[in-house]
mmCIF file of C-alpha atoms in Angstrom:
data_model
loop_
_atom_site.group_PDB
_atom_site.id
_atom_site.type_symbol
_atom_site.label_atom_id
_atom_site.label_comp_id
_atom_site.label_asym_id
_atom_site.label_seq_id
_atom_site.Cartn_x
_atom_site.Cartn_y
_atom_site.Cartn_z
ATOM 1 C CA MET A 1 0.000 0.000 0.000
ATOM 2 C CA ASN A 2 1.438 3.384 -0.857
ATOM 3 C CA ARG A 3 2.258 5.992 1.755
ATOM 4 C CA ARG A 4 -0.537 8.414 0.762
ATOM 5 C CA LEU A 5 -3.159 5.704 1.009
ATOM 6 C CA LEU A 6 -1.882 4.668 4.447
ATOM 7 C CA LEU A 7 -1.982 8.289 5.621
ATOM 8 C CA ALA A 8 -5.531 8.703 4.309
ATOM 9 C CA ALA A 9 -6.664 5.522 6.047
ATOM 10 C CA GLY A 10 -5.096 6.694 9.297
ATOM 11 C CA LEU A 11 -6.769 10.098 9.066
ATOM 12 C CA LEU A 12 -10.157 8.505 8.410
ATOM 13 C CA ALA A 13 -9.767 6.419 11.550
ATOM 14 C CA LEU A 14 -9.351 9.627 13.553
ATOM 15 C CA LEU A 15 -12.639 11.088 12.348
ATOM 16 C CA PRO A 16 -15.712 10.517 14.510
ATOM 17 C CA ALA A 17 -17.807 7.739 13.023
ATOM 18 C CA PRO A 18 -21.544 8.137 12.525
ATOM 19 C CA ALA A 19 -23.604 6.887 15.462
ATOM 20 C CA ALA A 20 -24.964 4.006 13.394
ATOM 21 C CA ALA A 21 -21.455 2.782 12.592
ATOM 22 C CA GLN A 22 -20.380 3.087 16.220
ATOM 23 C CA GLY A 23 -23.254 0.834 17.283
ATOM 24 C CA ARG A 24 -21.702 -2.246 15.679
ATOM 25 C CA GLY A 25 -18.893 -2.647 18.215
ATOM 26 C CA CYS A 26 -20.623 -5.019 20.548
ATOM 27 C CA LEU A 27 -19.533 -8.187 18.858
ATOM 28 C CA PRO A 28 -17.004 -10.529 20.486
ATOM 29 C CA ASN A 29 -14.539 -10.035 17.618
ATOM 30 C CA VAL A 30 -14.747 -6.207 17.459
ATOM 31 C CA VAL A 31 -13.342 -3.525 19.766
ATOM 32 C CA GLU A 32 -14.287 0.113 19.303
ATOM 33 C CA ILE A 33 -12.250 2.906 20.846
ATOM 34 C CA ARG A 34 -13.116 6.550 21.519
ATOM 35 C CA THR A 35 -10.073 8.700 22.210
ATOM 36 C CA PRO A 36 -9.903 11.654 24.608
ATOM 37 C CA ALA A 37 -9.578 13.970 21.577
ATOM 38 C CA GLY A 38 -12.805 12.621 20.036
ATOM 39 C CA GLY A 39 -11.256 10.163 17.580
ATOM 40 C CA PHE A 40 -12.698 6.739 16.827
ATOM 41 C CA ALA A 41 -11.121 3.443 15.803
ATOM 42 C CA ARG A 42 -12.409 -0.071 15.276
ATOM 43 C CA PHE A 43 -10.305 -3.236 15.448
ATOM 44 C CA ARG A 44 -11.166 -6.804 14.556
ATOM 45 C CA VAL A 45 -9.783 -8.875 17.416
ATOM 46 C CA GLU A 46 -8.961 -12.415 18.333
ATOM 47 C CA LEU A 47 -9.850 -13.213 21.923
ATOM 48 C CA ALA A 48 -7.382 -14.689 24.382
ATOM 49 C CA LEU A 49 -9.571 -15.958 27.211
ATOM 50 C CA THR A 50 -7.977 -19.144 28.529
ATOM 51 C CA PRO A 51 -4.598 -19.316 30.254
ATOM 52 C CA ALA A 52 -3.213 -21.277 27.261
ATOM 53 C CA GLU A 53 -4.461 -18.681 24.732
ATOM 54 C CA GLN A 54 -3.084 -15.867 26.890
ATOM 55 C CA ALA A 55 0.306 -17.548 27.254
ATOM 56 C CA ARG A 56 0.569 -17.974 23.465
ATOM 57 C CA GLY A 57 -0.822 -14.550 22.546
ATOM 58 C CA LEU A 58 0.667 -13.255 19.288
ATOM 59 C CA MET A 59 3.865 -15.324 19.541
ATOM 60 C CA ASN A 60 5.573 -16.518 16.359
ATOM 61 C CA ARG A 61 3.507 -14.375 13.998
ATOM 62 C CA GLU A 62 5.341 -12.505 11.289
ATOM 63 C CA SER A 63 2.628 -9.889 10.763
ATOM 64 C CA LEU A 64 -0.649 -8.527 12.054
ATOM 65 C CA PRO A 65 -3.197 -6.856 9.754
ATOM 66 C CA GLU A 66 -3.399 -3.090 10.281
ATOM 67 C CA TRP A 67 -6.862 -2.953 11.878
ATOM 68 C CA ALA A 68 -6.503 -6.200 13.830
ATOM 69 C CA GLY A 69 -5.391 -7.108 17.310
ATOM 70 C CA MET A 70 -5.726 -9.507 20.197
ATOM 71 C CA LEU A 71 -7.865 -8.830 23.256
ATOM 72 C CA PHE A 72 -6.797 -10.588 26.445
ATOM 73 C CA VAL A 73 -9.720 -10.727 28.888
ATOM 74 C CA TYR A 74 -9.303 -11.863 32.494
ATOM 75 C CA PRO A 75 -12.077 -13.352 34.666
ATOM 76 C CA ARG A 76 -11.632 -10.463 37.158
ATOM 77 C CA PRO A 77 -9.439 -7.344 37.448
ATOM 78 C CA GLN A 78 -5.832 -8.150 38.312
ATOM 79 C CA SER A 79 -2.244 -6.983 37.954
ATOM 80 C CA ALA A 80 -1.163 -7.536 34.378
ATOM 81 C CA THR A 81 2.417 -7.939 33.197
ATOM 82 C CA PHE A 82 3.378 -8.904 29.645
ATOM 83 C CA TRP A 83 6.573 -9.674 27.740
ATOM 84 C CA MET A 84 7.567 -10.164 24.115
ATOM 85 C CA LYS A 85 9.101 -13.640 24.291
ATOM 86 C CA ASN A 86 8.791 -15.305 20.864
ATOM 87 C CA THR A 87 6.852 -12.287 19.553
ATOM 88 C CA LEU A 88 8.281 -11.251 16.201
ATOM 89 C CA ILE A 89 6.459 -7.943 15.584
ATOM 90 C CA PRO A 90 6.428 -4.688 17.592
ATOM 91 C CA LEU A 91 3.189 -4.204 19.511
ATOM 92 C CA ASP A 92 1.363 -1.493 21.407
ATOM 93 C CA MET A 93 -0.126 -2.889 24.619
ATOM 94 C CA ILE A 94 -3.224 -1.103 25.869
ATOM 95 C CA PHE A 95 -4.096 -1.935 29.479
ATOM 96 C CA VAL A 96 -7.774 -1.447 30.304
ATOM 97 C CA GLY A 97 -9.728 -1.274 33.569
ATOM 98 C CA PRO A 98 -13.027 -3.046 34.259
ATOM 99 C CA ASP A 99 -15.086 -0.092 32.988
ATOM 100 C CA GLY A 100 -13.317 -0.125 29.595
ATOM 101 C CA THR A 101 -11.161 2.937 30.303
ATOM 102 C CA VAL A 102 -7.532 2.809 29.154
ATOM 103 C CA ARG A 103 -5.222 3.045 32.140
ATOM 104 C CA HIS A 104 -1.823 2.593 30.492
ATOM 105 C CA VAL A 105 -0.382 2.295 26.994
ATOM 106 C CA HIS A 106 2.989 0.653 26.434
ATOM 107 C CA PRO A 107 4.075 1.708 22.942
ATOM 108 C CA ASN A 108 6.213 -0.259 20.520
ATOM 109 C CA ALA A 109 7.135 -3.232 22.672
ATOM 110 C CA VAL A 110 10.384 -4.634 21.282
ATOM 111 C CA PRO A 111 10.149 -7.993 19.505
ATOM 112 C CA LEU A 112 11.712 -10.935 21.390
ATOM 113 C CA ASP A 113 12.434 -8.797 24.506
ATOM 114 C CA GLU A 114 11.787 -10.736 27.700
ATOM 115 C CA THR A 115 11.782 -7.656 29.954
ATOM 116 C CA PRO A 116 8.516 -7.529 31.942
ATOM 117 C CA ILE A 117 6.043 -4.860 30.818
ATOM 118 C CA PRO A 118 3.826 -3.935 33.776
ATOM 119 C CA GLY A 119 0.366 -2.603 33.046
ATOM 120 C CA GLY A 120 -0.656 -1.911 36.623
ATOM 121 C CA ALA A 121 -3.248 -3.270 39.018
ATOM 122 C CA GLY A 122 -6.976 -3.591 38.400
ATOM 123 C CA ILE A 123 -6.631 -4.532 34.725
ATOM 124 C CA LEU A 124 -9.504 -6.504 33.182
ATOM 125 C CA ALA A 125 -8.281 -6.566 29.588
ATOM 126 C CA VAL A 126 -5.260 -5.862 27.400
ATOM 127 C CA LEU A 127 -5.515 -4.983 23.732
ATOM 128 C CA GLU A 128 -2.456 -5.651 21.571
ATOM 129 C CA ILE A 129 -2.239 -3.848 18.225
ATOM 130 C CA ASN A 130 0.556 -3.072 15.788
ATOM 131 C CA GLY A 131 3.347 -0.995 17.262
ATOM 132 C CA GLY A 132 2.864 2.723 16.685
ATOM 133 C CA GLN A 133 -0.879 2.562 15.997
ATOM 134 C CA ALA A 134 -1.900 3.808 19.450
ATOM 135 C CA ALA A 135 0.116 7.015 19.031
ATOM 136 C CA THR A 136 -1.092 7.535 15.465
ATOM 137 C CA LEU A 137 -4.724 7.172 16.563
ATOM 138 C CA GLY A 138 -4.404 9.139 19.814
ATOM 139 C CA ILE A 139 -5.135 6.152 22.053
ATOM 140 C CA THR A 140 -3.940 7.318 25.466
ATOM 141 C CA PRO A 141 -4.997 6.834 29.088
ATOM 142 C CA GLY A 142 -8.573 8.026 29.324
ATOM 143 C CA ALA A 143 -9.600 6.525 25.977
ATOM 144 C CA VAL A 144 -12.624 4.230 26.270
ATOM 145 C CA LEU A 145 -13.111 0.800 24.723
ATOM 146 C CA ARG A 146 -16.455 -0.754 23.917
ATOM 147 C CA HIS A 147 -16.690 -4.551 23.922
ATOM 148 C CA PRO A 148 -19.052 -7.070 25.583
ATOM 149 C CA ALA A 149 -16.292 -7.991 28.083
ATOM 150 C CA PHE A 150 -16.837 -4.707 29.944
ATOM 151 C CA GLY A 151 -20.516 -5.323 30.712
ATOM 152 C CA PRO A 152 -23.382 -2.914 31.354
ATOM 153 C CA GLY A 153 -21.439 -0.815 33.892
ATOM 154 C CA ALA A 154 -18.818 0.203 31.341
ATOM 155 C CA ALA A 155 -17.976 3.834 30.656
ATOM 156 C CA TRP A 156 -19.118 3.189 27.035
ATOM 157 C CA ALA A 157 -21.466 0.242 27.371
ATOM 158 C CA CYS A 158 -22.896 -1.925 24.641
ATOM 159 C CA PRO A 159 -26.550 -1.144 23.932
ATOM 160 C CA GLY A 160 -29.105 -2.961 25.902
#
């Protein structure tokens, strides 16, 4: 894809989406994000729910599609620490509280680095996306995710 097309796609992701489009985010394989600056992004996600899926994560993958990621969901809020063992691509790690609010973003985690990456306490979910995307899209602490994992008490809850 050429550079202009990539830039255009990135700019479109920053524009607020129509309300009808934003209503489609409550599927298990979709995460929607509203940024503090009013931007909007949607990612197709794989879920990592079991300990085995969470231990494997995105290891040994040579690429990740641009608007894709992996959502790690825990049974209850906890301290979350990640690493990049056997992970071949740089990732942004977005640590999210039980209400769907981003608490911490670790940008551009280094492939194959086994240094622990702490996300803090009280984390219910972690979204991994391509390295650099969080900064490009303005995903910072205070951004809000919408996904069924956050339930009816979420800051941006799924409709009814």
